[in-house]
Tab-separated table of C-alpha atoms in Angstrom:
chain	number	residue	atom	x	y	z
A	1	MET	CA	27.432	-82.763	33.050
A	2	ILE	CA	29.294	-79.476	33.483
A	3	PHE	CA	30.223	-79.590	29.807
A	4	ALA	CA	26.526	-79.900	28.856
A	5	VAL	CA	25.575	-76.941	31.065
A	6	VAL	CA	28.396	-74.807	29.626
A	7	PHE	CA	27.352	-75.816	26.102
A	8	VAL	CA	23.701	-74.848	26.772
A	9	VAL	CA	24.792	-71.508	28.282
A	10	ILE	CA	26.988	-70.772	25.247
A	11	ILE	CA	24.130	-71.647	22.874
A	12	PHE	CA	21.749	-69.473	24.919
A	13	PHE	CA	24.075	-66.459	24.755
A	14	TYR	CA	24.652	-67.025	21.044
A	15	VAL	CA	20.886	-67.081	20.387
A	16	VAL	CA	20.412	-63.913	22.465
A	17	ALA	CA	23.246	-62.149	20.611
A	18	VAL	CA	21.890	-63.129	17.183
A	19	TYR	CA	18.331	-62.194	18.212
A	20	ASN	CA	19.529	-58.761	19.346
A	21	THR	CA	21.419	-58.351	16.065
A	22	PHE	CA	18.210	-59.033	14.144
A	23	ILE	CA	16.356	-56.486	16.280
A	24	ARG	CA	19.032	-53.840	15.582
A	25	LYS	CA	18.972	-54.583	11.856
A	26	ARG	CA	15.163	-54.474	11.734
A	27	ASN	CA	15.182	-51.168	13.629
A	28	SER	CA	17.728	-49.819	11.152
A	29	ILE	CA	15.416	-50.757	8.278
A	30	GLU	CA	12.472	-49.064	9.988
A	31	ASN	CA	14.593	-45.976	10.641
A	32	THR	CA	15.719	-45.722	7.024
A	33	PHE	CA	12.166	-46.236	5.796
A	34	GLY	CA	11.194	-43.423	8.155
A	35	ALA	CA	13.697	-41.187	6.340
A	36	ILE	CA	12.077	-42.135	3.030
A	37	ASP	CA	8.701	-41.391	4.568
A	38	VAL	CA	9.893	-37.892	5.556
A	39	MET	CA	11.139	-37.208	2.009
A	40	LEU	CA	7.889	-38.468	0.484
A	41	LYS	CA	5.957	-36.198	2.850
A	42	LYS	CA	8.095	-33.188	1.847
A	43	ARG	CA	7.506	-33.960	-1.805
A	44	TYR	CA	3.808	-34.505	-1.112
A	45	ASP	CA	3.563	-31.088	0.585
A	46	LEU	CA	5.317	-29.389	-2.352
A	47	LEU	CA	2.611	-30.509	-4.802
A	48	PRO	CA	-0.005	-27.778	-4.203
A	49	ASN	CA	2.571	-25.038	-4.783
A	50	LEU	CA	3.776	-26.614	-8.031
A	51	VAL	CA	0.241	-27.139	-9.301
A	52	ALA	CA	-0.756	-23.570	-8.433
A	53	SER	CA	2.267	-22.074	-10.173
A	54	VAL	CA	1.696	-24.064	-13.367
A	55	GLN	CA	-2.103	-23.738	-13.460
A	56	GLN	CA	-1.946	-20.031	-14.087
A	57	TYR	CA	0.037	-20.682	-17.291
A	58	ALA	CA	-1.587	-23.849	-18.601
A	59	LYS	CA	-5.345	-23.688	-18.253
A	60	HIS	CA	-5.966	-26.476	-20.784
A	61	GLU	CA	-3.833	-29.078	-18.946
A	62	GLN	CA	-6.558	-29.784	-16.387
A	63	ASN	CA	-6.337	-33.576	-16.822
A	64	LEU	CA	-2.746	-33.615	-15.600
A	65	PHE	CA	-3.517	-31.225	-12.740
A	66	SER	CA	-6.441	-33.421	-11.730
A	67	LYS	CA	-4.129	-36.467	-11.584
A	68	VAL	CA	-1.574	-34.607	-9.468
A	69	SER	CA	-4.298	-33.208	-7.195
A	70	GLU	CA	-5.819	-36.674	-6.869
A	71	LEU	CA	-2.465	-38.001	-5.688
A	72	ARG	CA	-2.215	-35.104	-3.243
A	73	ALA	CA	-5.722	-35.750	-1.872
A	74	LYS	CA	-4.755	-39.165	-0.504
A	75	GLN	CA	-4.220	-39.176	3.236
A	76	PHE	CA	-0.474	-39.784	3.091
A	77	GLY	CA	0.024	-40.536	6.775
A	78	SER	CA	-2.458	-43.412	6.753
A	79	LEU	CA	-0.879	-45.270	3.819
A	80	THR	CA	0.913	-48.598	4.285
A	81	GLU	CA	4.530	-49.108	3.182
A	82	LYS	CA	3.328	-50.741	-0.065
A	83	GLU	CA	0.831	-47.928	-0.728
A	84	LYS	CA	3.559	-45.332	-0.097
A	85	SER	CA	5.812	-47.140	-2.548
A	86	ASP	CA	2.983	-47.197	-5.127
A	87	PHE	CA	2.289	-43.510	-4.423
A	88	ASP	CA	5.973	-42.755	-4.943
A	89	GLN	CA	5.954	-44.438	-8.359
A	90	ALA	CA	2.704	-42.736	-9.415
A	91	PHE	CA	4.025	-39.370	-8.269
A	92	THR	CA	7.292	-39.847	-10.152
A	93	GLN	CA	5.397	-40.553	-13.383
A	94	ALA	CA	3.028	-37.618	-12.844
A	95	SER	CA	5.862	-35.212	-12.039
A	96	ARG	CA	7.700	-36.186	-15.230
A	97	ARG	CA	4.590	-35.386	-17.264
A	98	PHE	CA	4.099	-32.256	-15.190
A	99	PHE	CA	7.559	-30.889	-16.023
A	100	ALA	CA	7.167	-31.920	-19.651
A	101	VAL	CA	4.047	-29.737	-19.781
A	102	ALA	CA	5.935	-26.930	-18.048
A	103	GLU	CA	8.605	-27.057	-20.771
A	104	GLU	CA	5.967	-25.861	-23.254
A	105	TYR	CA	5.521	-22.551	-21.407
A	106	PRO	CA	8.579	-20.259	-21.631
A	107	ASP	CA	7.066	-17.712	-19.232
A	108	LEU	CA	6.579	-20.447	-16.665
A	109	LYS	CA	10.123	-21.757	-17.076
A	110	ALA	CA	11.371	-18.205	-16.441
A	111	SER	CA	9.183	-17.738	-13.341
A	112	GLU	CA	11.383	-17.463	-10.252
A	113	ASN	CA	8.712	-19.098	-8.086
A	114	PHE	CA	8.473	-22.085	-10.427
A	115	LEU	CA	12.262	-22.386	-10.664
A	116	GLN	CA	12.554	-22.290	-6.888
A	117	LEU	CA	9.895	-25.000	-6.533
A	118	GLN	CA	11.597	-27.087	-9.211
A	119	ARG	CA	14.950	-26.796	-7.389
A	120	ALA	CA	13.267	-27.796	-4.126
A	121	LEU	CA	11.721	-30.833	-5.792
A	122	ASN	CA	15.058	-31.809	-7.365
A	123	GLU	CA	16.739	-31.568	-3.964
A	124	ILE	CA	14.032	-33.716	-2.395
A	125	GLU	CA	14.394	-36.260	-5.216
A	126	GLU	CA	18.155	-36.473	-4.607
A	127	GLN	CA	17.609	-36.944	-0.876
A	128	LEU	CA	14.951	-39.544	-1.614
A	129	ALA	CA	17.327	-41.459	-3.890
A	130	ALA	CA	19.992	-41.427	-1.161
A	131	ALA	CA	17.464	-42.603	1.428
A	132	ARG	CA	16.367	-45.431	-0.888
A	133	ARG	CA	19.978	-46.541	-1.323
A	134	THR	CA	20.464	-46.536	2.453
A	135	TYR	CA	17.217	-48.460	2.946
A	136	ASN	CA	18.186	-51.068	0.363
A	137	ALA	CA	21.641	-51.463	1.936
A	138	SER	CA	19.995	-52.019	5.335
A	139	VAL	CA	17.606	-54.569	3.838
A	140	VAL	CA	20.440	-56.453	2.116
A	141	ASP	CA	22.427	-56.518	5.373
A	142	TYR	CA	19.367	-57.810	7.267
A	143	ASN	CA	18.513	-60.385	4.567
A	144	ASN	CA	22.098	-61.650	4.549
A	145	ALA	CA	21.830	-62.259	8.288
A	146	VAL	CA	18.403	-63.921	7.920
A	147	MET	CA	19.541	-66.221	5.129
A	148	THR	CA	23.034	-67.296	6.260
A	149	PHE	CA	23.742	-70.239	8.489
A	150	PRO	CA	23.669	-70.480	11.534
A	151	SER	CA	21.844	-67.176	12.126
A	152	SER	CA	19.106	-68.404	9.762
A	153	LEU	CA	18.153	-70.925	12.463
A	154	VAL	CA	17.560	-68.107	14.948
A	155	ALA	CA	15.712	-66.075	12.298
A	156	GLY	CA	13.384	-68.994	11.644
A	157	MET	CA	12.903	-69.685	15.342
A	158	PHE	CA	11.835	-66.081	16.054
A	159	HIS	CA	10.043	-65.438	12.738
A	160	PHE	CA	12.302	-62.801	11.221
A	161	PRO	CA	11.082	-62.736	7.602
A	162	LYS	CA	13.113	-61.691	4.596
A	163	LYS	CA	12.463	-58.039	3.626
A	164	GLU	CA	11.959	-56.652	0.123
A	165	VAL	CA	14.220	-53.977	-1.325
A	166	LEU	CA	12.699	-50.930	-2.988
A	167	GLU	CA	12.881	-51.562	-6.703
A	168	THR	CA	13.241	-49.005	-9.442
A	169	PRO	CA	10.255	-49.041	-11.821
A	170	ALA	CA	11.005	-50.542	-15.247
A	171	GLU	CA	10.550	-47.210	-17.064
A	172	GLU	CA	13.291	-45.649	-14.907
A	173	GLN	CA	15.727	-48.475	-15.729
A	174	VAL	CA	15.700	-47.769	-19.465
A	175	ASN	CA	18.433	-45.482	-20.773
A	176	PRO	CA	17.028	-42.358	-22.425
A	177	ASP	CA	17.344	-42.049	-26.196
A	178	VAL	CA	19.733	-39.109	-26.522
A	179	LYS	CA	18.960	-38.652	-30.231
A	180	LYS	CA	15.293	-38.088	-29.411
A	181	LEU	CA	16.237	-35.556	-26.743
A	182	PHE	CA	18.262	-33.485	-29.200
A	183	ASN	CA	15.720	-33.773	-32.012
A	184	SER	CA	12.794	-32.539	-29.949
């Protein structure tokens, strides 16, 4: 009888410890996604300045500016995690096109304001990449705990679902053609 009580107490404390581990890991994921959210917001706030600095040089590129402004017009704070991820991918594509257009204007490339904004965006992109790596590491750590036995039993009991890592879009996974870069 005493053995059964001790066994139940040990199981209870094990379940509590594993449950608390899942809570800490989930909070870590939310914290790292919060860091990504902050970087996306910084990048989002940088958009009007970039658009304004380029618009004065490239009047005929209104289609691109409209796309960037359309992205900026979305209420960023009210977006879901999935919508923020989609926004991030759309912004990355638009900013690549944006800087490709800027390359065609030597006066713009020499503008100190534009260069400063471009450096700020590059810094934000580097911080965003680091935050994504941290987020993905947290998700992998959490998923390992959710999927391995015996903690998977506790995860199932308390409905701790597997989380998705942030994936790099297919166009970013392709190596650039260096010959094309030097021939252009």
